[in-house]
Short mmCIF file of C-alpha atoms in Angstrom, two decimals:
data_model
loop_
_atom_site.label_atom_id
_atom_site.label_comp_id
_atom_site.label_asym_id
_atom_site.label_seq_id
_atom_site.Cartn_x
_atom_site.Cartn_y
_atom_site.Cartn_z
CA UNK A 1 17.17 88.21 -76.91
CA UNK A 2 14.29 88.27 -74.59
CA UNK A 3 14.17 84.78 -73.74
CA UNK A 4 17.35 84.05 -73.55
CA UNK A 5 18.94 85.09 -70.23
CA UNK A 6 22.21 87.21 -69.96
CA UNK A 7 25.00 84.79 -69.29
CA UNK A 8 26.09 85.56 -65.38
CA UNK A 9 29.08 86.76 -64.14
CA UNK A 10 31.80 83.91 -64.57
CA UNK A 11 29.43 81.58 -66.45
CA UNK A 12 29.15 79.29 -70.01
CA UNK A 13 26.97 79.65 -72.69
CA UNK A 14 27.49 76.32 -72.51
CA UNK A 15 24.56 73.97 -71.00
CA UNK A 16 27.16 71.99 -69.70
CA UNK A 17 29.15 74.01 -67.71
CA UNK A 18 26.31 76.36 -66.66
CA UNK A 19 24.59 76.00 -63.33
CA UNK A 20 21.48 77.38 -64.85
CA UNK A 21 19.94 75.45 -67.98
CA UNK A 22 18.76 77.80 -70.46
CA UNK A 23 14.75 78.07 -71.06
CA UNK A 24 13.56 76.52 -74.56
CA UNK A 25 12.82 78.70 -76.84
CA UNK A 26 8.69 79.46 -77.18
CA UNK A 27 7.50 78.11 -80.35
CA UNK A 28 5.54 79.76 -82.29
CA UNK A 29 2.58 77.82 -84.62
CA UNK A 30 0.02 78.89 -86.62
CA UNK A 31 -3.57 79.79 -84.74
CA UNK A 32 -6.73 79.05 -85.93
CA UNK A 33 -7.97 82.86 -84.63
CA UNK A 34 -5.63 84.88 -85.67
CA UNK A 35 -4.34 83.08 -88.90
CA UNK A 36 -0.51 83.53 -87.80
CA UNK A 37 2.01 80.59 -87.83
CA UNK A 38 5.63 79.20 -87.34
CA UNK A 39 8.54 77.82 -89.40
CA UNK A 40 9.06 75.68 -86.48
CA UNK A 41 7.28 72.93 -88.28
CA UNK A 42 9.47 73.35 -92.25
CA UNK A 43 12.88 73.38 -91.09
CA UNK A 44 14.48 70.03 -90.64
CA UNK A 45 18.48 69.47 -89.41
CA UNK A 46 21.12 70.55 -86.43
CA UNK A 47 20.40 74.28 -87.16
CA UNK A 48 16.50 73.81 -86.71
CA UNK A 49 16.45 76.35 -84.44
CA UNK A 50 13.68 79.37 -84.45
CA UNK A 51 14.33 82.61 -83.71
CA UNK A 52 12.50 83.67 -80.71
CA UNK A 53 9.27 86.00 -80.71
CA UNK A 54 10.85 88.93 -79.33
CA UNK A 55 14.41 88.96 -82.07
CA UNK A 56 14.55 92.34 -83.31
CA UNK A 57 15.08 90.67 -86.65
CA UNK A 58 11.92 89.10 -86.45
CA UNK A 59 9.28 91.97 -84.72
CA UNK A 60 6.55 92.35 -86.71
CA UNK A 61 6.58 89.98 -88.54
CA UNK A 62 3.58 87.93 -89.57
CA UNK A 63 2.48 85.75 -92.51
CA UNK A 64 -0.96 85.75 -94.31
CA UNK A 65 -3.33 83.46 -94.06
CA UNK A 66 -4.96 81.35 -96.68
CA UNK A 67 -1.39 81.24 -98.76
CA UNK A 68 -0.79 77.66 -99.50
CA UNK A 69 1.91 74.85 -98.58
CA UNK A 70 4.56 76.26 -100.97
CA UNK A 71 4.40 80.07 -99.67
CA UNK A 72 4.35 79.66 -96.16
CA UNK A 73 7.19 77.03 -96.98
CA UNK A 74 9.26 79.53 -98.93
CA UNK A 75 8.49 82.44 -96.36
CA UNK A 76 9.65 80.01 -93.13
CA UNK A 77 12.57 79.43 -94.93
CA UNK A 78 13.10 83.71 -95.98
CA UNK A 79 12.61 84.16 -92.25
CA UNK A 80 15.23 81.34 -90.82
CA UNK A 81 17.51 83.17 -93.11
CA UNK A 82 16.87 86.41 -91.73
CA UNK A 83 16.97 84.91 -88.22
CA UNK A 84 20.09 83.47 -88.68
CA UNK A 85 21.90 86.30 -90.02
CA UNK A 86 21.09 88.65 -87.11
CA UNK A 87 22.27 86.12 -85.02
CA UNK A 88 25.16 85.70 -86.13
CA UNK A 89 26.35 89.04 -85.51
CA UNK A 90 28.47 89.56 -82.04
CA UNK A 91 26.27 89.44 -78.78
CA UNK A 92 25.66 93.02 -77.97
CA UNK A 93 26.62 92.30 -74.40
CA UNK A 94 29.96 90.14 -75.33
CA UNK A 95 32.58 92.84 -75.35
CA UNK A 96 31.22 92.69 -71.60
CA UNK A 97 31.51 89.55 -70.98
CA UNK A 98 33.63 89.01 -68.44
CA UNK A 99 34.58 85.05 -69.25
CA UNK A 100 34.24 85.60 -72.23
CA UNK A 101 34.12 88.70 -73.87
CA UNK A 102 37.50 88.04 -75.80
CA UNK A 103 36.26 85.03 -77.55
CA UNK A 104 33.19 86.68 -78.79
CA UNK A 105 35.22 89.83 -80.17
CA UNK A 106 37.80 87.38 -81.81
CA UNK A 107 36.34 84.07 -82.82
CA UNK A 108 32.90 86.65 -84.14
CA UNK A 109 30.43 85.81 -81.58
CA UNK A 110 28.50 82.25 -81.40
CA UNK A 111 29.16 81.79 -85.20
CA UNK A 112 32.67 81.75 -83.98
CA UNK A 113 32.12 79.99 -81.06
CA UNK A 114 30.22 77.06 -82.08
CA UNK A 115 31.02 74.58 -84.35
CA UNK A 116 29.73 75.38 -88.65
CA UNK A 117 26.15 73.81 -88.68
CA UNK A 118 26.10 73.53 -84.71
CA UNK A 119 23.36 74.36 -82.95
CA UNK A 120 24.26 77.71 -81.40
CA UNK A 121 22.17 77.36 -78.10
CA UNK A 122 23.15 73.54 -77.42
CA UNK A 123 26.93 73.74 -78.17
CA UNK A 124 30.69 70.97 -77.41
CA UNK A 125 32.60 71.76 -73.98
CA UNK A 126 35.55 73.52 -74.87
CA UNK A 127 38.03 73.87 -71.78
CA UNK A 128 40.50 76.65 -72.27
CA UNK A 129 43.90 77.59 -70.42
CA UNK A 130 42.98 77.90 -66.99
CA UNK A 131 39.67 77.03 -67.08
CA UNK A 132 38.55 74.25 -64.74
CA UNK A 133 35.43 71.70 -66.06
CA UNK A 134 33.12 70.95 -63.38
CA UNK A 135 33.79 67.48 -63.09
CA UNK A 136 37.91 67.75 -62.97
CA UNK A 137 38.48 68.13 -59.63
CA UNK A 138 36.29 64.94 -58.99
CA UNK A 139 39.29 62.72 -58.39
CA UNK A 140 40.34 64.73 -55.12
CA UNK A 141 36.77 63.74 -53.78
CA UNK A 142 37.03 60.02 -54.31
CA UNK A 143 41.11 59.55 -53.08
CA UNK A 144 39.23 61.55 -49.69
CA UNK A 145 36.80 59.09 -49.42
CA UNK A 146 38.82 55.90 -50.07
CA UNK A 147 41.62 57.49 -47.54
CA UNK A 148 38.50 57.40 -45.01
CA UNK A 149 37.34 54.37 -45.33
CA UNK A 150 40.73 52.61 -44.40
CA UNK A 151 41.83 54.76 -41.64
CA UNK A 152 38.18 53.35 -40.32
CA UNK A 153 39.15 49.77 -41.53
CA UNK A 154 42.38 49.68 -40.04
CA UNK A 155 41.15 51.29 -36.64
CA UNK A 156 38.03 48.46 -36.69
CA UNK A 157 41.38 45.49 -37.04
CA UNK A 158 43.33 47.09 -34.52
CA UNK A 159 40.07 47.34 -32.63
CA UNK A 160 39.20 43.86 -33.11
CA UNK A 161 42.64 42.29 -31.97
CA UNK A 162 43.08 43.44 -29.06
CA UNK A 163 39.80 41.82 -28.20
CA UNK A 164 40.86 38.65 -29.43
CA UNK A 165 44.71 39.28 -27.74
CA UNK A 166 43.35 40.54 -24.76
CA UNK A 167 40.86 36.87 -25.05
CA UNK A 168 43.05 35.11 -25.01
CA UNK A 169 45.34 36.57 -22.50
CA UNK A 170 42.67 36.22 -20.13
CA UNK A 171 42.82 32.30 -20.70
CA UNK A 172 45.63 31.42 -20.78
CA UNK A 173 46.55 33.65 -17.58
CA UNK A 174 43.11 33.70 -15.55
CA UNK A 175 42.86 35.35 -12.42
CA UNK A 176 42.34 31.97 -10.51
CA UNK A 177 43.17 28.69 -12.10
CA UNK A 178 43.47 25.73 -10.36
CA UNK A 179 46.51 23.23 -9.17
CA UNK A 180 46.52 20.26 -7.54
CA UNK A 181 48.23 20.23 -4.41
CA UNK A 182 48.83 16.40 -3.32
CA UNK A 183 46.12 14.54 -5.51
CA UNK A 184 43.17 17.37 -4.60
CA UNK A 185 42.39 20.28 -6.48
CA UNK A 186 42.82 23.82 -5.95
CA UNK A 187 42.03 27.25 -7.40
CA UNK A 188 44.75 30.05 -6.42
CA UNK A 189 44.83 33.45 -7.38
CA UNK A 190 46.99 34.30 -10.52
CA UNK A 191 50.37 34.96 -9.12
CA UNK A 192 50.57 32.27 -5.99
CA UNK A 193 53.58 30.86 -5.21
CA UNK A 194 53.77 27.38 -3.14
CA UNK A 195 54.88 29.92 -0.07
CA UNK A 196 50.93 30.88 -0.29
CA UNK A 197 49.54 28.01 -0.33
CA UNK A 198 51.23 26.53 2.58
CA UNK A 199 50.41 29.91 4.62
CA UNK A 200 46.88 28.84 3.70
CA UNK A 201 47.07 25.79 5.44
CA UNK A 202 46.26 24.27 1.63
CA UNK A 203 48.96 21.43 3.66
CA UNK A 204 51.39 22.11 5.98
CA UNK A 205 54.50 20.32 6.01
CA UNK A 206 56.80 19.35 9.39
CA UNK A 207 60.01 20.92 8.41
CA UNK A 208 62.92 18.83 9.25
CA UNK A 209 65.77 19.70 12.01
CA UNK A 210 69.06 20.79 12.03
CA UNK A 211 71.12 18.77 12.53
CA UNK A 212 75.09 18.78 13.82
CA UNK A 213 78.21 17.63 12.30
CA UNK A 214 77.49 14.45 13.94
CA UNK A 215 74.15 13.61 13.48
CA UNK A 216 73.05 14.59 16.83
CA UNK A 217 69.55 17.66 17.16
CA UNK A 218 70.77 21.31 17.10
CA UNK A 219 67.12 22.13 16.34
CA UNK A 220 64.15 20.58 15.34
CA UNK A 221 62.46 22.25 12.98
CA UNK A 222 65.69 24.39 11.71
CA UNK A 223 66.33 22.43 8.85
CA UNK A 224 64.90 22.53 5.14
CA UNK A 225 60.69 23.74 5.44
CA UNK A 226 59.36 21.08 3.03
CA UNK A 227 60.21 18.52 0.32
CA UNK A 228 58.31 18.67 -2.61
CA UNK A 229 57.87 18.40 -6.43
CA UNK A 230 56.40 20.38 -9.62
CA UNK A 231 55.03 18.20 -13.04
CA UNK A 232 57.32 16.22 -11.33
CA UNK A 233 60.37 17.93 -10.99
CA UNK A 234 62.38 18.39 -7.32
CA UNK A 235 62.21 22.23 -6.03
CA UNK A 236 63.10 23.87 -2.84
CA UNK A 237 62.15 26.93 -2.95
CA UNK A 238 58.52 28.91 -1.10
CA UNK A 239 58.66 31.36 -3.64
CA UNK A 240 58.76 29.16 -6.95
CA UNK A 241 55.06 30.67 -8.71
CA UNK A 242 52.33 28.44 -9.71
CA UNK A 243 50.89 28.26 -13.03
CA UNK A 244 47.67 26.65 -14.15
CA UNK A 245 47.14 23.20 -14.11
CA UNK A 246 50.53 22.41 -11.88
CA UNK A 247 50.25 19.10 -10.34
CA UNK A 248 52.48 19.49 -6.98
CA UNK A 249 53.71 16.70 -4.56
CA UNK A 250 54.47 18.78 -1.11
CA UNK A 251 55.86 16.74 1.35
CA UNK A 252 57.76 17.41 5.52
CA UNK A 253 61.15 19.06 5.02
CA UNK A 254 64.46 17.19 5.41
CA UNK A 255 67.09 17.08 8.26
CA UNK A 256 69.89 19.79 7.38
CA UNK A 257 73.46 19.64 8.25
CA UNK A 258 75.09 23.01 10.90
CA UNK A 259 78.09 24.08 8.02
CA UNK A 260 81.14 22.92 9.32
CA UNK A 261 84.90 23.89 7.41
CA UNK A 262 86.43 21.57 5.64
CA UNK A 263 90.37 20.26 6.24
CA UNK A 264 91.23 17.24 3.15
CA UNK A 265 94.20 15.09 4.56
CA UNK A 266 96.32 12.85 2.13
CA UNK A 267 97.91 9.29 2.99
CA UNK A 268 100.69 7.59 0.93
CA UNK A 269 99.47 4.15 -0.25
CA UNK A 270 101.81 1.36 1.43
CA UNK A 271 103.93 -1.25 -0.09
CA UNK A 272 102.05 -5.11 -0.59
CA UNK A 273 104.44 -7.73 -2.24
CA UNK A 274 101.48 -10.04 -3.57
CA UNK A 275 101.75 -13.58 -5.37
CA UNK A 276 104.24 -15.26 -7.07
CA UNK A 277 104.95 -16.44 -10.82
CA UNK A 278 108.29 -15.69 -12.92
CA UNK A 279 106.88 -11.98 -14.41
CA UNK A 280 106.90 -9.80 -11.74
CA UNK A 281 105.60 -6.41 -12.29
CA UNK A 282 104.12 -3.33 -10.51
CA UNK A 283 100.40 -2.21 -9.88
CA UNK A 284 100.14 0.87 -9.09
CA UNK A 285 98.22 2.33 -5.45
CA UNK A 286 96.43 5.62 -4.98
CA UNK A 287 96.53 8.06 -2.03
CA UNK A 288 93.71 7.42 0.75
CA UNK A 289 92.00 10.85 1.56
CA UNK A 290 89.79 12.06 4.29
CA UNK A 291 88.31 15.16 5.36
CA UNK A 292 87.35 15.84 7.74
CA UNK A 293 84.60 18.24 9.19
CA UNK A 294 84.07 20.83 11.90
CA UNK A 295 81.09 22.20 12.50
CA UNK A 296 80.40 26.54 12.88
CA UNK A 297 77.47 26.07 15.01
CA UNK A 298 78.67 22.88 17.66
CA UNK A 299 82.43 22.58 17.40
CA UNK A 300 82.56 18.79 16.93
CA UNK A 301 84.95 17.10 14.03
CA UNK A 302 84.55 14.07 12.48
CA UNK A 303 86.36 12.41 9.40
CA UNK A 304 85.08 11.05 6.58
CA UNK A 305 86.81 9.22 3.81
CA UNK A 306 86.48 11.02 0.14
CA UNK A 307 88.77 8.52 -1.49
CA UNK A 308 90.08 4.67 -0.06
CA UNK A 309 93.99 4.60 -0.47
CA UNK A 310 95.12 1.95 -2.28
CA UNK A 311 99.01 -0.09 -1.62
CA UNK A 312 101.85 -0.67 -4.29
CA UNK A 313 101.23 -3.81 -5.46
CA UNK A 314 104.30 -5.46 -6.25
CA UNK A 315 102.97 -8.66 -7.74
CA UNK A 316 103.98 -12.06 -8.91
CA UNK A 317 102.34 -14.84 -11.31
CA UNK A 318 103.15 -16.32 -14.04
CA UNK A 319 101.44 -16.08 -17.39
CA UNK A 320 97.35 -17.23 -18.34
CA UNK A 321 97.67 -18.15 -22.39
CA UNK A 322 94.41 -20.07 -21.72
CA UNK A 323 96.11 -23.16 -23.40
CA UNK A 324 97.15 -21.40 -26.50
CA UNK A 325 101.19 -22.45 -27.14
CA UNK A 326 102.72 -19.50 -26.73
CA UNK A 327 106.63 -19.47 -25.13
CA UNK A 328 108.66 -15.78 -24.28
CA UNK A 329 112.69 -16.59 -25.23
CA UNK A 330 114.68 -14.69 -23.03
CA UNK A 331 118.73 -13.36 -24.30
CA UNK A 332 121.13 -11.80 -21.37
CA UNK A 333 124.46 -10.00 -21.85
CA UNK A 334 124.98 -9.48 -24.90
CA UNK A 335 125.40 -7.40 -27.40
CA UNK A 336 128.14 -9.73 -28.50
CA UNK A 337 130.08 -10.89 -32.12
CA UNK A 338 128.05 -13.55 -32.42
CA UNK A 339 124.77 -12.00 -31.54
CA UNK A 340 123.88 -11.26 -35.06
CA UNK A 341 124.01 -14.81 -35.78
CA UNK A 342 121.78 -15.40 -33.08
CA UNK A 343 119.55 -12.76 -34.35
CA UNK A 344 119.74 -14.66 -38.08
CA UNK A 345 118.47 -18.08 -36.49
CA UNK A 346 115.69 -16.40 -34.54
CA UNK A 347 114.61 -14.55 -38.42
CA UNK A 348 114.59 -17.86 -40.24
CA UNK A 349 112.08 -19.36 -37.82
CA UNK A 350 109.78 -16.27 -37.04
CA UNK A 351 110.98 -16.19 -33.49
CA UNK A 352 110.18 -13.06 -31.38
CA UNK A 353 112.51 -12.62 -28.63
CA UNK A 354 113.29 -10.30 -25.56
CA UNK A 355 117.15 -8.95 -24.75
CA UNK A 356 118.20 -7.77 -22.03
CA UNK A 357 120.93 -5.93 -22.66
CA UNK A 358 123.88 -4.60 -21.04
CA UNK A 359 124.31 -0.61 -21.57
CA UNK A 360 128.52 -0.08 -21.37
CA UNK A 361 128.65 -2.99 -24.32
CA UNK A 362 126.44 -1.04 -26.33
CA UNK A 363 128.82 1.87 -26.89
CA UNK A 364 131.78 1.70 -23.33
CA UNK A 365 134.35 -1.19 -23.99
CA UNK A 366 132.31 -2.19 -27.81
CA UNK A 367 130.43 -0.62 -29.98
CA UNK A 368 127.57 -2.83 -31.21
CA UNK A 369 124.89 -0.21 -31.53
CA UNK A 370 124.31 -1.42 -35.18
CA UNK A 371 123.50 -4.80 -33.78
CA UNK A 372 120.73 -3.70 -31.10
CA UNK A 373 119.56 -1.29 -33.55
CA UNK A 374 118.76 -4.15 -36.20
CA UNK A 375 116.89 -6.04 -33.68
CA UNK A 376 114.43 -3.66 -32.14
CA UNK A 377 114.13 -3.37 -35.94
CA UNK A 378 113.04 -6.88 -36.40
CA UNK A 379 110.89 -7.22 -33.88
CA UNK A 380 112.48 -8.21 -31.04
CA UNK A 381 111.99 -6.42 -27.30
CA UNK A 382 114.82 -4.35 -26.79
CA UNK A 383 115.21 -3.92 -22.36
CA UNK A 384 117.98 -3.06 -19.65
CA UNK A 385 120.42 -5.76 -17.36
CA UNK A 386 121.89 -2.69 -15.96
CA UNK A 387 124.51 -0.43 -17.41
CA UNK A 388 127.23 -3.18 -15.78
CA UNK A 389 126.23 -5.35 -14.55
CA UNK A 390 126.41 -4.57 -10.81
CA UNK A 391 130.27 -3.54 -11.31
CA UNK A 392 131.39 -2.42 -8.67
CA UNK A 393 130.21 -2.85 -4.94
CA UNK A 394 127.69 -4.90 -6.44
CA UNK A 395 129.88 -7.00 -6.99
CA UNK A 396 129.00 -8.72 -10.63
CA UNK A 397 126.54 -10.17 -9.55
CA UNK A 398 123.84 -8.39 -7.31
CA UNK A 399 122.48 -4.72 -6.89
CA UNK A 400 121.03 -5.24 -3.91
CA UNK A 401 123.55 -5.11 -2.36
CA UNK A 402 124.25 -1.66 -3.87
CA UNK A 403 123.34 1.58 -2.24
CA UNK A 404 120.01 3.75 -3.95
CA UNK A 405 121.32 5.83 -5.81
CA UNK A 406 123.27 3.46 -7.37
CA UNK A 407 120.92 0.99 -8.13
CA UNK A 408 118.88 3.76 -10.43
CA UNK A 409 122.34 4.83 -11.79
CA UNK A 410 122.01 0.81 -13.19
CA UNK A 411 118.97 1.27 -14.72
CA UNK A 412 118.76 4.45 -16.44
CA UNK A 413 121.98 4.17 -17.49
CA UNK A 414 121.41 1.52 -19.53
CA UNK A 415 118.21 3.00 -20.32
CA UNK A 416 119.90 5.04 -21.95
CA UNK A 417 122.30 3.52 -24.09
CA UNK A 418 119.45 1.24 -25.73
CA UNK A 419 117.89 5.11 -26.49
CA UNK A 420 120.57 6.48 -28.22
CA UNK A 421 121.42 2.91 -30.66
CA UNK A 422 118.02 2.78 -31.77
CA UNK A 423 116.49 6.36 -31.86
CA UNK A 424 113.57 4.74 -29.47
CA UNK A 425 112.02 5.24 -25.72
CA UNK A 426 113.68 2.05 -24.06
CA UNK A 427 111.66 -0.34 -22.86
CA UNK A 428 110.70 -0.19 -18.64
CA UNK A 429 110.81 -3.86 -18.17
CA UNK A 430 113.59 -4.88 -16.58
CA UNK A 431 116.13 -8.24 -15.49
CA UNK A 432 118.35 -7.53 -12.00
CA UNK A 433 121.76 -9.56 -13.29
CA UNK A 434 121.41 -13.00 -11.39
CA UNK A 435 118.17 -11.93 -10.64
CA UNK A 436 118.47 -10.48 -7.35
CA UNK A 437 115.37 -8.50 -6.92
CA UNK A 438 113.49 -7.78 -3.30
CA UNK A 439 113.38 -5.58 -0.13
CA UNK A 440 114.33 -1.94 -0.17
CA UNK A 441 115.45 -1.76 -4.31
CA UNK A 442 111.76 -2.87 -4.98
CA UNK A 443 110.73 0.20 -4.01
CA UNK A 444 113.68 2.01 -4.87
CA UNK A 445 113.63 0.73 -8.22
CA UNK A 446 108.86 1.66 -9.43
CA UNK A 447 109.51 4.79 -10.83
CA UNK A 448 111.85 3.77 -13.31
CA UNK A 449 110.56 0.39 -14.14
CA UNK A 450 107.03 -1.01 -14.25
CA UNK A 451 108.37 -4.88 -14.27
CA UNK A 452 111.52 -7.04 -13.26
CA UNK A 453 111.02 -10.24 -14.79
CA UNK A 454 112.69 -13.52 -13.99
CA UNK A 455 112.00 -17.12 -15.82
CA UNK A 456 110.42 -20.51 -16.08
CA UNK A 457 113.31 -21.89 -17.74
CA UNK A 458 116.48 -22.08 -17.03
CA UNK A 459 118.60 -23.52 -19.67
CA UNK A 460 121.83 -23.31 -17.78
CA UNK A 461 123.26 -22.59 -21.90
CA UNK A 462 125.77 -20.26 -19.38
CA UNK A 463 127.33 -23.55 -17.91
CA UNK A 464 127.68 -25.25 -22.34
CA UNK A 465 126.55 -27.78 -21.09
CA UNK A 466 126.50 -28.82 -25.01
CA UNK A 467 124.24 -28.05 -27.54
CA UNK A 468 121.80 -31.27 -27.16
CA UNK A 469 121.10 -30.43 -23.33
CA UNK A 470 120.70 -26.90 -24.17
CA UNK A 471 117.61 -27.87 -26.97
CA UNK A 472 116.52 -30.78 -24.43
CA UNK A 473 115.97 -27.65 -21.70
CA UNK A 474 114.07 -25.52 -24.27
CA UNK A 475 112.27 -28.33 -25.53
CA UNK A 476 110.55 -28.36 -21.65
CA UNK A 477 108.24 -24.80 -22.08
CA UNK A 478 104.55 -24.93 -21.73
CA UNK A 479 102.49 -22.98 -22.61
CA UNK A 480 103.27 -19.07 -21.32
CA UNK A 481 106.56 -19.44 -19.43
CA UNK A 482 109.30 -17.45 -20.08
CA UNK A 483 112.85 -18.52 -21.04
CA UNK A 484 116.20 -17.74 -19.89
CA UNK A 485 119.66 -18.59 -22.73
CA UNK A 486 121.85 -15.42 -23.20
CA UNK A 487 123.98 -14.24 -25.67
CA UNK A 488 126.30 -12.65 -23.84
CA UNK A 489 128.75 -13.64 -21.15
CA UNK A 490 131.56 -15.98 -23.11
CA UNK A 491 130.99 -18.19 -26.15
CA UNK A 492 127.44 -18.98 -27.32
CA UNK A 493 127.52 -21.02 -29.83
CA UNK A 494 125.89 -23.96 -28.15
CA UNK A 495 122.56 -21.92 -27.49
CA UNK A 496 122.90 -20.86 -31.27
CA UNK A 497 123.10 -24.72 -32.44
CA UNK A 498 120.26 -25.89 -29.29
CA UNK A 499 117.69 -23.26 -30.80
CA UNK A 500 118.55 -24.43 -34.86
CA UNK A 501 117.76 -27.79 -32.70
CA UNK A 502 115.08 -27.18 -30.93
CA UNK A 503 112.78 -24.06 -33.15
CA UNK A 504 112.04 -26.43 -35.62
CA UNK A 505 110.05 -28.34 -32.89
CA UNK A 506 108.44 -26.71 -31.95
CA UNK A 507 106.95 -24.69 -34.06
CA UNK A 508 105.76 -27.89 -35.69
CA UNK A 509 103.74 -28.98 -32.27
CA UNK A 510 102.11 -25.26 -33.02
CA UNK A 511 104.21 -22.68 -30.13
CA UNK A 512 104.06 -19.24 -30.73
CA UNK A 513 106.69 -17.35 -29.95
CA UNK A 514 106.23 -13.42 -28.68
CA UNK A 515 107.50 -10.83 -26.37
CA UNK A 516 107.49 -9.92 -22.74
CA UNK A 517 105.11 -6.63 -23.29
CA UNK A 518 103.01 -9.77 -25.31
CA UNK A 519 102.56 -12.18 -22.82
CA UNK A 520 101.98 -9.50 -19.99
CA UNK A 521 99.20 -8.70 -22.54
CA UNK A 522 97.62 -12.15 -21.86
CA UNK A 523 96.29 -11.71 -18.88
CA UNK A 524 94.23 -8.06 -16.27
CA UNK A 525 96.68 -7.43 -14.16
CA UNK A 526 94.74 -5.31 -11.92
CA UNK A 527 92.18 -7.79 -11.73
CA UNK A 528 94.32 -10.31 -10.55
CA UNK A 529 96.20 -8.24 -7.63
CA UNK A 530 92.49 -7.04 -6.45
CA UNK A 531 91.57 -10.82 -6.50
CA UNK A 532 95.05 -11.33 -4.27
CA UNK A 533 94.75 -8.90 -2.17
CA UNK A 534 90.69 -9.34 -0.95
CA UNK A 535 92.17 -12.69 -0.14
CA UNK A 536 94.97 -11.30 1.59
CA UNK A 537 92.96 -9.46 4.01
CA UNK A 538 90.15 -11.87 4.50
#
């Protein structure tokens, strides 16, 4: 086929797979000079392809001139059929073709390769095993292009962010910036300190002096170099760094005291008795503290009071109820056999009282522990009146005659008996036998009691003057009074009858009956003691 180029090695007869297109076959048309004609005008459909002029199957063929149209068409069809039969045979060079030779042989040349009725010169691409079409690997070029573009975009973004970051940093941390020093705007370099602006003479504070412990000047200029604030906060370190916009106020330095050694000396509180009244309570003092300072440079020593001491005060006073009608009934020397009857009367009228008991009558001489427990359970205050009413060296009435150890034992043993009977810690309120409580016994017993109670009204029921006489004394009470009565020490029937007479009248008058602890709570004893102490010192 002279007009069709030989298929190149590794090529294809499919024009889409061939790097060089096939040259179009030369179409022949009838010539007026020669009288020859072409069959092309008479062929239609997809198989209308003319044989090349140099094809052996039609070589030398010519059509006589002068024939009519029908004859010419018939001749053209015959020529085409002859050509088609020729081209359906295997290509003479197909067997030696490096890529498609076997296919030509198996499929019978063009006829086997191309679909029936298709143009043998323009055939659809068919991918065989192992064959790659020209566009199969276009994806990798596209991916490489995208990857390369992404890297470039990332680099550009990083550069932009770096430029922005540097700009922000320089804005926030400029190489130089302004600060305000003592009301004036000053420009300082980045990293400047307070010491730098002092050294440069922007401000010139005068240092304070170094002082001895007694205030004498040891070294001029030896104190703090300056005093100042930054943005309102005090500082003393010259190495303090400055920042953009800081406001400084720098003044002269302060005096400084030399280093010194210290020694603390404590002073025990003294004792004072102040006031007058039925209630006697302790207001504990406080240890004073003095610090001795000895200068390491001057060697001088001074004393400075760290804490003022305060004396122990034994305060005597009468309760101030601000007019409220309250009275404290107290009963001594019990319990005895008639104490339960007395409790019944108190319960009948809603009266709370304070019982000053004798310790050995609770358990040792007799066993009235259940009576004591009942009194405590019904809301009465249970206190000690000593263990055996100052027997022995106290002659049964005066503990001040006893030794300090005996005095302490009288109180502690009496309290222990109460605790054993009630199952609760005994009250620290105490009444001394006979009311004898003065001089050294006051301070001897301070660690063991909180107060010693006297009385405002003595009913003298211990004399047994008769129920009416006892009742009249009881009816003479005033708000805040402490009343002395007895539930032990002998026959107390008159006392019980007197209560039955007086209590209804007092209740009708609006009086309430409280315990000693409740009565003490009406006053601020510390404030009262301080007022009396200040008055005594004036």
